[in-house]
PDB file of C-alpha atoms in Angstrom:
ATOM      1  CA  MET A 145      51.069-103.673 139.891  1.00 39.00           C
ATOM      2  CA  ALA A 146      50.023-103.608 142.607  1.00 44.00           C
ATOM      3  CA  ASN A 147      48.765-108.092 144.280  1.00 50.00           C
ATOM      4  CA  TRP A 148      45.495-107.746 143.230  1.00 55.00           C
ATOM      5  CA  ALA A 149      42.489-108.399 146.384  1.00 59.00           C
ATOM      6  CA  LYS A 150      39.099-107.503 145.194  1.00 64.00           C
ATOM      7  CA  SER A 151      35.663-108.957 146.944  1.00 66.00           C
ATOM      8  CA  GLY A 152      32.934-109.332 144.880  1.00 71.00           C
ATOM      9  CA  THR A 153      28.571-109.419 144.686  1.00 76.00           C
ATOM     10  CA  TYR A 154      28.977-112.635 146.742  1.00 80.00           C
ATOM     11  CA  SER A 155      32.048-113.163 148.662  1.00 87.00           C
ATOM     12  CA  ASN A 156      34.866-110.989 150.286  1.00 91.00           C
ATOM     13  CA  VAL A 157      38.305-111.497 150.040  1.00 92.00           C
ATOM     14  CA  THR A 158      40.621-111.009 152.423  1.00 93.00           C
ATOM     15  CA  GLU A 159      44.838-110.843 151.482  1.00 94.00           C
ATOM     16  CA  ILE A 160      46.718-113.230 153.619  1.00 95.00           C
ATOM     17  CA  GLN A 161      49.264-115.913 154.625  1.00 95.00           C
ATOM     18  CA  TYR A 162      49.278-120.162 154.445  1.00 95.00           C
ATOM     19  CA  ASN A 163      52.438-121.686 154.410  1.00 94.00           C
ATOM     20  CA  GLY A 164      53.887-118.958 154.123  1.00 94.00           C
ATOM     21  CA  ILE A 165      52.689-118.684 150.637  1.00 93.00           C
ATOM     22  CA  GLU A 166      51.233-115.032 149.855  1.00 94.00           C
ATOM     23  CA  CYS A 167      47.507-116.232 148.957  1.00 96.00           C
ATOM     24  CA  VAL A 168      43.992-114.694 149.589  1.00 96.00           C
ATOM     25  CA  LYS A 169      41.164-115.939 151.556  1.00 96.00           C
ATOM     26  CA  LYS A 170      37.365-115.958 150.148  1.00 95.00           C
ATOM     27  CA  GLU A 171      34.831-116.322 152.156  1.00 95.00           C
ATOM     28  CA  LEU A 172      30.913-116.222 150.811  1.00 93.00           C
ATOM     29  CA  LYS A 173      29.298-112.997 152.074  1.00 91.00           C
ATOM     30  CA  GLU A 174      27.184-113.462 155.364  1.00 89.00           C
ATOM     31  CA  GLU A 175      24.262-110.906 153.719  1.00 89.00           C
ATOM     32  CA  ARG A 176      24.687-114.088 151.222  1.00 87.00           C
ATOM     33  CA  PHE A 177      24.389-116.887 153.299  1.00 89.00           C
ATOM     34  CA  THR A 178      21.811-119.492 151.609  1.00 91.00           C
ATOM     35  CA  GLU A 179      21.459-123.178 152.026  1.00 91.00           C
ATOM     36  CA  LYS A 180      22.310-122.788 147.664  1.00 89.00           C
ATOM     37  CA  ASN A 181      25.038-120.221 147.548  1.00 90.00           C
ATOM     38  CA  LEU A 182      27.232-122.487 149.788  1.00 92.00           C
ATOM     39  CA  ALA A 183      25.705-125.399 147.870  1.00 91.00           C
ATOM     40  CA  ARG A 184      27.110-123.465 144.929  1.00 89.00           C
ATOM     41  CA  PHE A 185      30.967-121.952 146.643  1.00 92.00           C
ATOM     42  CA  GLN A 186      31.640-125.718 148.091  1.00 93.00           C
ATOM     43  CA  ARG A 187      31.147-126.989 144.636  1.00 91.00           C
ATOM     44  CA  GLU A 188      33.057-123.814 143.953  1.00 93.00           C
ATOM     45  CA  TYR A 189      35.740-124.989 145.326  1.00 95.00           C
ATOM     46  CA  GLU A 190      35.609-129.132 144.506  1.00 94.00           C
ATOM     47  CA  ILE A 191      35.439-128.325 140.665  1.00 94.00           C
ATOM     48  CA  LEU A 192      38.703-126.350 141.160  1.00 96.00           C
ATOM     49  CA  LYS A 193      40.437-128.548 143.992  1.00 96.00           C
ATOM     50  CA  SER A 194      40.220-131.087 141.291  1.00 94.00           C
ATOM     51  CA  ILE A 195      41.627-129.390 138.303  1.00 95.00           C
ATOM     52  CA  SER A 196      45.611-128.925 137.692  1.00 96.00           C
ATOM     53  CA  HIS A 197      45.957-126.320 134.287  1.00 98.00           C
ATOM     54  CA  PRO A 198      48.182-123.068 133.909  1.00 98.00           C
ATOM     55  CA  ASN A 199      45.380-120.946 133.349  1.00 99.00           C
ATOM     56  CA  ILE A 200      42.981-121.880 136.148  1.00 98.00           C
ATOM     57  CA  THR A 201      43.237-120.677 139.226  1.00 98.00           C
ATOM     58  CA  ARG A 202      44.321-122.757 142.513  1.00 97.00           C
ATOM     59  CA  VAL A 203      43.113-123.100 145.297  1.00 98.00           C
ATOM     60  CA  TYR A 204      44.595-125.002 148.386  1.00 98.00           C
ATOM     61  CA  GLU A 205      41.893-125.253 151.435  1.00 96.00           C
ATOM     62  CA  ILE A 206      38.769-125.013 152.367  1.00 96.00           C
ATOM     63  CA  ASN A 207      36.935-124.439 155.969  1.00 95.00           C
ATOM     64  CA  GLY A 208      32.768-124.340 155.948  1.00 91.00           C
ATOM     65  CA  ALA A 209      32.377-120.886 153.969  1.00 94.00           C
ATOM     66  CA  SER A 210      35.898-119.896 152.892  1.00 95.00           C
ATOM     67  CA  TYR A 211      38.805-121.634 150.624  1.00 97.00           C
ATOM     68  CA  ILE A 212      42.008-120.233 150.340  1.00 97.00           C
ATOM     69  CA  MET A 213      43.807-119.040 147.498  1.00 97.00           C
ATOM     70  CA  GLU A 214      46.478-118.402 144.742  1.00 97.00           C
ATOM     71  CA  LYS A 215      46.821-114.473 145.153  1.00 96.00           C
ATOM     72  CA  ALA A 216      46.433-112.419 141.834  1.00 96.00           C
ATOM     73  CA  ASP A 217      47.697-109.796 140.173  1.00 95.00           C
ATOM     74  CA  CYS A 218      44.544-108.709 139.284  1.00 95.00           C
ATOM     75  CA  ASP A 219      42.044-109.866 137.028  1.00 96.00           C
ATOM     76  CA  LEU A 220      41.779-108.806 133.017  1.00 97.00           C
ATOM     77  CA  GLU A 221      39.962-106.050 132.890  1.00 96.00           C
ATOM     78  CA  GLU A 222      42.122-103.961 135.146  1.00 96.00           C
ATOM     79  CA  TYR A 223      44.691-106.002 133.062  1.00 98.00           C
ATOM     80  CA  VAL A 224      43.638-104.976 129.665  1.00 97.00           C
ATOM     81  CA  LEU A 225      42.846-101.103 130.138  1.00 96.00           C
ATOM     82  CA  LYS A 226      45.805-100.364 131.911  1.00 95.00           C
ATOM     83  CA  ASN A 227      48.603-101.489 129.703  1.00 96.00           C
ATOM     84  CA  GLU A 228      49.190-101.284 126.030  1.00 95.00           C
ATOM     85  CA  LEU A 229      49.507-105.618 124.924  1.00 96.00           C
ATOM     86  CA  SER A 230      50.510-105.823 121.692  1.00 96.00           C
ATOM     87  CA  GLU A 231      48.785-107.861 119.332  1.00 95.00           C
ATOM     88  CA  GLU A 232      51.018-110.662 119.421  1.00 97.00           C
ATOM     89  CA  GLU A 233      49.858-110.412 123.180  1.00 97.00           C
ATOM     90  CA  ILE A 234      46.778-110.714 122.809  1.00 97.00           C
ATOM     91  CA  GLU A 235      46.620-113.784 121.177  1.00 96.00           C
ATOM     92  CA  ARG A 236      48.535-115.319 123.574  1.00 98.00           C
ATOM     93  CA  ILE A 237      46.338-113.606 126.873  1.00 98.00           C
ATOM     94  CA  ILE A 238      43.420-115.880 124.517  1.00 97.00           C
ATOM     95  CA  ASP A 239      45.688-119.075 123.491  1.00 98.00           C
ATOM     96  CA  GLY A 240      45.947-119.401 127.452  1.00 98.00           C
ATOM     97  CA  ILE A 241      41.834-118.317 128.569  1.00 98.00           C
ATOM     98  CA  ALA A 242      40.938-121.332 125.122  1.00 97.00           C
ATOM     99  CA  SER A 243      42.813-123.760 127.307  1.00 98.00           C
ATOM    100  CA  GLY A 244      41.676-123.372 130.238  1.00 98.00           C
ATOM    101  CA  LEU A 245      38.696-123.519 129.344  1.00 97.00           C
ATOM    102  CA  ALA A 246      38.964-126.512 127.144  1.00 97.00           C
ATOM    103  CA  CYS A 247      40.000-127.885 130.415  1.00 97.00           C
ATOM    104  CA  LEU A 248      36.988-127.317 131.914  1.00 96.00           C
ATOM    105  CA  HIS A 249      34.901-128.661 129.227  1.00 96.00           C
ATOM    106  CA  ASP A 250      37.041-131.634 128.970  1.00 95.00           C
ATOM    107  CA  HIS A 251      36.877-132.319 132.565  1.00 93.00           C
ATOM    108  CA  GLU A 252      35.014-135.713 133.233  1.00 90.00           C
ATOM    109  CA  ASP A 253      32.145-134.261 134.950  1.00 90.00           C
ATOM    110  CA  GLN A 254      32.250-131.412 131.295  1.00 93.00           C
ATOM    111  CA  ILE A 255      31.871-127.557 133.538  1.00 94.00           C
ATOM    112  CA  ILE A 256      30.520-124.756 131.851  1.00 92.00           C
ATOM    113  CA  HIS A 257      31.713-121.733 132.938  1.00 93.00           C
ATOM    114  CA  ARG A 258      28.717-119.575 131.907  1.00 90.00           C
ATOM    115  CA  ASP A 259      29.706-116.682 133.835  1.00 92.00           C
ATOM    116  CA  LEU A 260      32.815-115.739 132.109  1.00 94.00           C
ATOM    117  CA  LYS A 261      34.209-112.067 131.495  1.00 94.00           C
ATOM    118  CA  PRO A 262      36.977-110.231 132.083  1.00 96.00           C
ATOM    119  CA  SER A 263      36.672-109.960 135.952  1.00 94.00           C
ATOM    120  CA  ASN A 264      36.413-113.797 135.800  1.00 95.00           C
ATOM    121  CA  VAL A 265      39.614-114.294 134.246  1.00 98.00           C
ATOM    122  CA  LEU A 266      43.361-112.972 137.013  1.00 97.00           C
ATOM    123  CA  MET A 267      46.499-112.231 135.441  1.00 98.00           C
ATOM    124  CA  PHE A 268      49.337-113.819 136.562  1.00 98.00           C
ATOM    125  CA  ASN A 269      53.157-112.017 135.711  1.00 96.00           C
ATOM    126  CA  GLY A 270      50.587-111.927 132.711  1.00 97.00           C
ATOM    127  CA  ILE A 271      49.259-115.594 131.935  1.00 98.00           C
ATOM    128  CA  PRO A 272      45.848-115.835 132.227  1.00 99.00           C
ATOM    129  CA  LYS A 273      43.006-117.809 134.680  1.00 99.00           C
ATOM    130  CA  ILE A 274      39.865-118.610 134.890  1.00 98.00           C
ATOM    131  CA  SER A 275      39.005-118.077 138.081  1.00 95.00           C
ATOM    132  CA  ASP A 276      34.981-117.852 139.579  1.00 92.00           C
ATOM    133  CA  LEU A 277      33.298-120.997 138.687  1.00 92.00           C
ATOM    134  CA  GLY A 278      30.580-120.562 141.499  1.00 86.00           C
ATOM    135  CA  VAL A 279      27.364-120.744 138.819  1.00 85.00           C
ATOM    136  CA  CYS A 280      28.970-123.121 136.530  1.00 88.00           C
ATOM    137  CA  LYS A 281      27.300-126.327 135.284  1.00 86.00           C
ATOM    138  CA  PRO A 282      28.566-129.455 135.481  1.00 84.00           C
ATOM    139  CA  LEU A 283      26.935-131.746 132.897  1.00 80.00           C
ATOM    140  CA  LEU A 284      26.697-134.544 133.927  1.00 72.00           C
ATOM    141  CA  ASN A 285      26.312-133.468 138.126  1.00 62.00           C
ATOM    142  CA  ASN A 286      28.917-135.327 139.485  1.00 57.00           C
ATOM    143  CA  PHE A 287      29.158-132.567 142.325  1.00 51.00           C
ATOM    144  CA  ILE A 288      27.708-130.818 144.835  1.00 47.00           C
ATOM    145  CA  LYS A 289      24.019-130.359 142.438  1.00 48.00           C
ATOM    146  CA  THR A 290      20.634-130.270 143.360  1.00 42.00           C
ATOM    147  CA  SER A 291      20.460-127.146 145.293  1.00 41.00           C
ATOM    148  CA  ALA A 292      23.091-125.872 143.613  1.00 46.00           C
ATOM    149  CA  TYR A 293      22.365-125.197 140.584  1.00 47.00           C
ATOM    150  CA  SER A 294      18.346-124.201 139.303  1.00 50.00           C
ATOM    151  CA  LYS A 295      17.807-122.773 135.682  1.00 54.00           C
ATOM    152  CA  GLU A 296      17.384-119.330 136.462  1.00 56.00           C
ATOM    153  CA  LEU A 297      19.070-116.262 134.536  1.00 53.00           C
ATOM    154  CA  MET A 298      22.863-116.795 135.713  1.00 58.00           C
ATOM    155  CA  GLY A 299      26.221-114.183 133.944  1.00 57.00           C
ATOM    156  CA  SER A 300      26.402-111.133 133.119  1.00 69.00           C
ATOM    157  CA  MET A 301      24.282-110.139 130.112  1.00 65.00           C
ATOM    158  CA  ARG A 302      26.872-108.698 127.825  1.00 73.00           C
ATOM    159  CA  TYR A 303      28.737-112.072 127.705  1.00 75.00           C
ATOM    160  CA  MET A 304      26.288-114.179 126.878  1.00 72.00           C
ATOM    161  CA  SER A 305      24.178-115.558 124.350  1.00 69.00           C
ATOM    162  CA  ASP A 306      21.018-115.196 122.699  1.00 66.00           C
ATOM    163  CA  ALA A 307      21.009-118.570 124.035  1.00 66.00           C
ATOM    164  CA  HIS A 308      21.957-118.025 126.891  1.00 61.00           C
ATOM    165  CA  LYS A 309      19.412-115.160 128.331  1.00 61.00           C
ATOM    166  CA  GLU A 310      17.054-117.220 126.555  1.00 62.00           C
ATOM    167  CA  GLY A 311      17.681-119.376 129.115  1.00 62.00           C
ATOM    168  CA  ASP A 312      14.713-122.008 127.685  1.00 54.00           C
ATOM    169  CA  ALA A 313      17.132-124.488 126.758  1.00 63.00           C
ATOM    170  CA  GLU A 314      20.147-126.122 128.148  1.00 74.00           C
ATOM    171  CA  PRO A 315      23.683-124.596 128.713  1.00 78.00           C
ATOM    172  CA  THR A 316      26.291-125.410 126.630  1.00 85.00           C
ATOM    173  CA  PHE A 317      29.509-124.582 125.676  1.00 90.00           C
ATOM    174  CA  HIS A 318      28.453-123.245 123.258  1.00 88.00           C
ATOM    175  CA  TYR A 319      27.534-120.579 126.025  1.00 88.00           C
ATOM    176  CA  ASP A 320      31.332-120.434 126.992  1.00 93.00           C
ATOM    177  CA  ILE A 321      32.069-120.309 123.039  1.00 92.00           C
ATOM    178  CA  PHE A 322      30.686-116.881 122.739  1.00 90.00           C
ATOM    179  CA  ALA A 323      31.582-115.484 125.788  1.00 92.00           C
ATOM    180  CA  LEU A 324      35.131-116.034 124.694  1.00 95.00           C
ATOM    181  CA  GLY A 325      34.381-114.278 120.682  1.00 92.00           C
ATOM    182  CA  ARG A 326      32.767-110.700 123.530  1.00 92.00           C
ATOM    183  CA  LEU A 327      36.408-111.435 125.545  1.00 94.00           C
ATOM    184  CA  ILE A 328      38.194-111.149 122.461  1.00 95.00           C
ATOM    185  CA  TYR A 329      36.585-107.952 121.062  1.00 94.00           C
ATOM    186  CA  PHE A 330      37.574-106.440 125.004  1.00 95.00           C
ATOM    187  CA  LEU A 331      41.350-107.498 124.089  1.00 96.00           C
ATOM    188  CA  GLU A 332      40.936-105.099 120.983  1.00 94.00           C
ATOM    189  CA  LYS A 333      38.477-102.307 121.697  1.00 94.00           C
ATOM    190  CA  LYS A 334      39.496-102.116 125.256  1.00 94.00           C
ATOM    191  CA  GLU A 335      35.382-101.483 125.820  1.00 93.00           C
ATOM    192  CA  HIS A 336      32.829-103.620 126.668  1.00 91.00           C
ATOM    193  CA  PRO A 337      30.457-105.282 124.011  1.00 89.00           C
ATOM    194  CA  PRO A 338      27.350-104.001 123.592  1.00 84.00           C
ATOM    195  CA  LEU A 339      24.100-105.355 124.555  1.00 76.00           C
ATOM    196  CA  GLU A 340      23.146-106.087 121.062  1.00 70.00           C
ATOM    197  CA  ARG A 341      24.412-108.348 119.190  1.00 62.00           C
ATOM    198  CA  SER A 342      27.137-107.156 115.801  1.00 55.00           C
ATOM    199  CA  THR A 343      29.500-107.432 113.333  1.00 53.00           C
ATOM    200  CA  ILE A 344      32.166-106.491 114.966  1.00 53.00           C
ATOM    201  CA  THR A 345      31.593-109.134 118.391  1.00 54.00           C
ATOM    202  CA  ILE A 346      30.609-111.916 114.987  1.00 54.00           C
ATOM    203  CA  THR A 347      34.362-111.022 113.373  1.00 57.00           C
ATOM    204  CA  CYS A 348      36.037-111.607 117.063  1.00 58.00           C
ATOM    205  CA  VAL A 349      34.047-115.416 117.193  1.00 55.00           C
ATOM    206  CA  ILE A 350      35.500-115.889 113.095  1.00 55.00           C
ATOM    207  CA  LYS A 351      38.906-115.045 114.374  1.00 56.00           C
ATOM    208  CA  LEU A 352      38.378-117.401 117.545  1.00 54.00           C
ATOM    209  CA  LEU A 353      38.096-120.608 115.279  1.00 51.00           C
ATOM    210  CA  PHE A 354      41.486-119.278 112.883  1.00 51.00           C
ATOM    211  CA  LEU A 355      43.521-118.753 115.800  1.00 53.00           C
TER     212      LEU A 355
END
């Protein structure tokens, strides 16, 4: 599978060599450059840098509005759509994502990802790693915070719980647990979950609880 470098809404990603290793440079787009977005970008790096876990993407160095990270083969969306996955592999991927998510939640700052979806999970030789923490919420707020976090609606609608969509209450870990249940739906069905809640997606959440 070809090595992966994909630009997103807020950043460009380009392949580079770093200390003899093939990596990518993630750089905040010029048209997205604001004080708030820069604070989010730098917070994302600092949180990722503080974590060493096999299911969290590694970062190496930051320089202003760009940082260097390990290079993936593809994201989970591409991986699922291009491969026929056995039930065993699906369970292994779910276990990996759940382990990475637990690491974020158990972090000393209690990190809520808030935008867990297939394109924000990167694949490395079949191993899933959570990435893209730009809209995460550290519950204990020891990282850059005042300009980096607001109560504006963050995330992807198809992977949001009703509470997340309403946006009235403070974020909780349940945001991520619900999104993980919808990721299971995507893994099993090879399609994104419907916008409305369904018994199928609820079944996927129940399956998660009994893995």
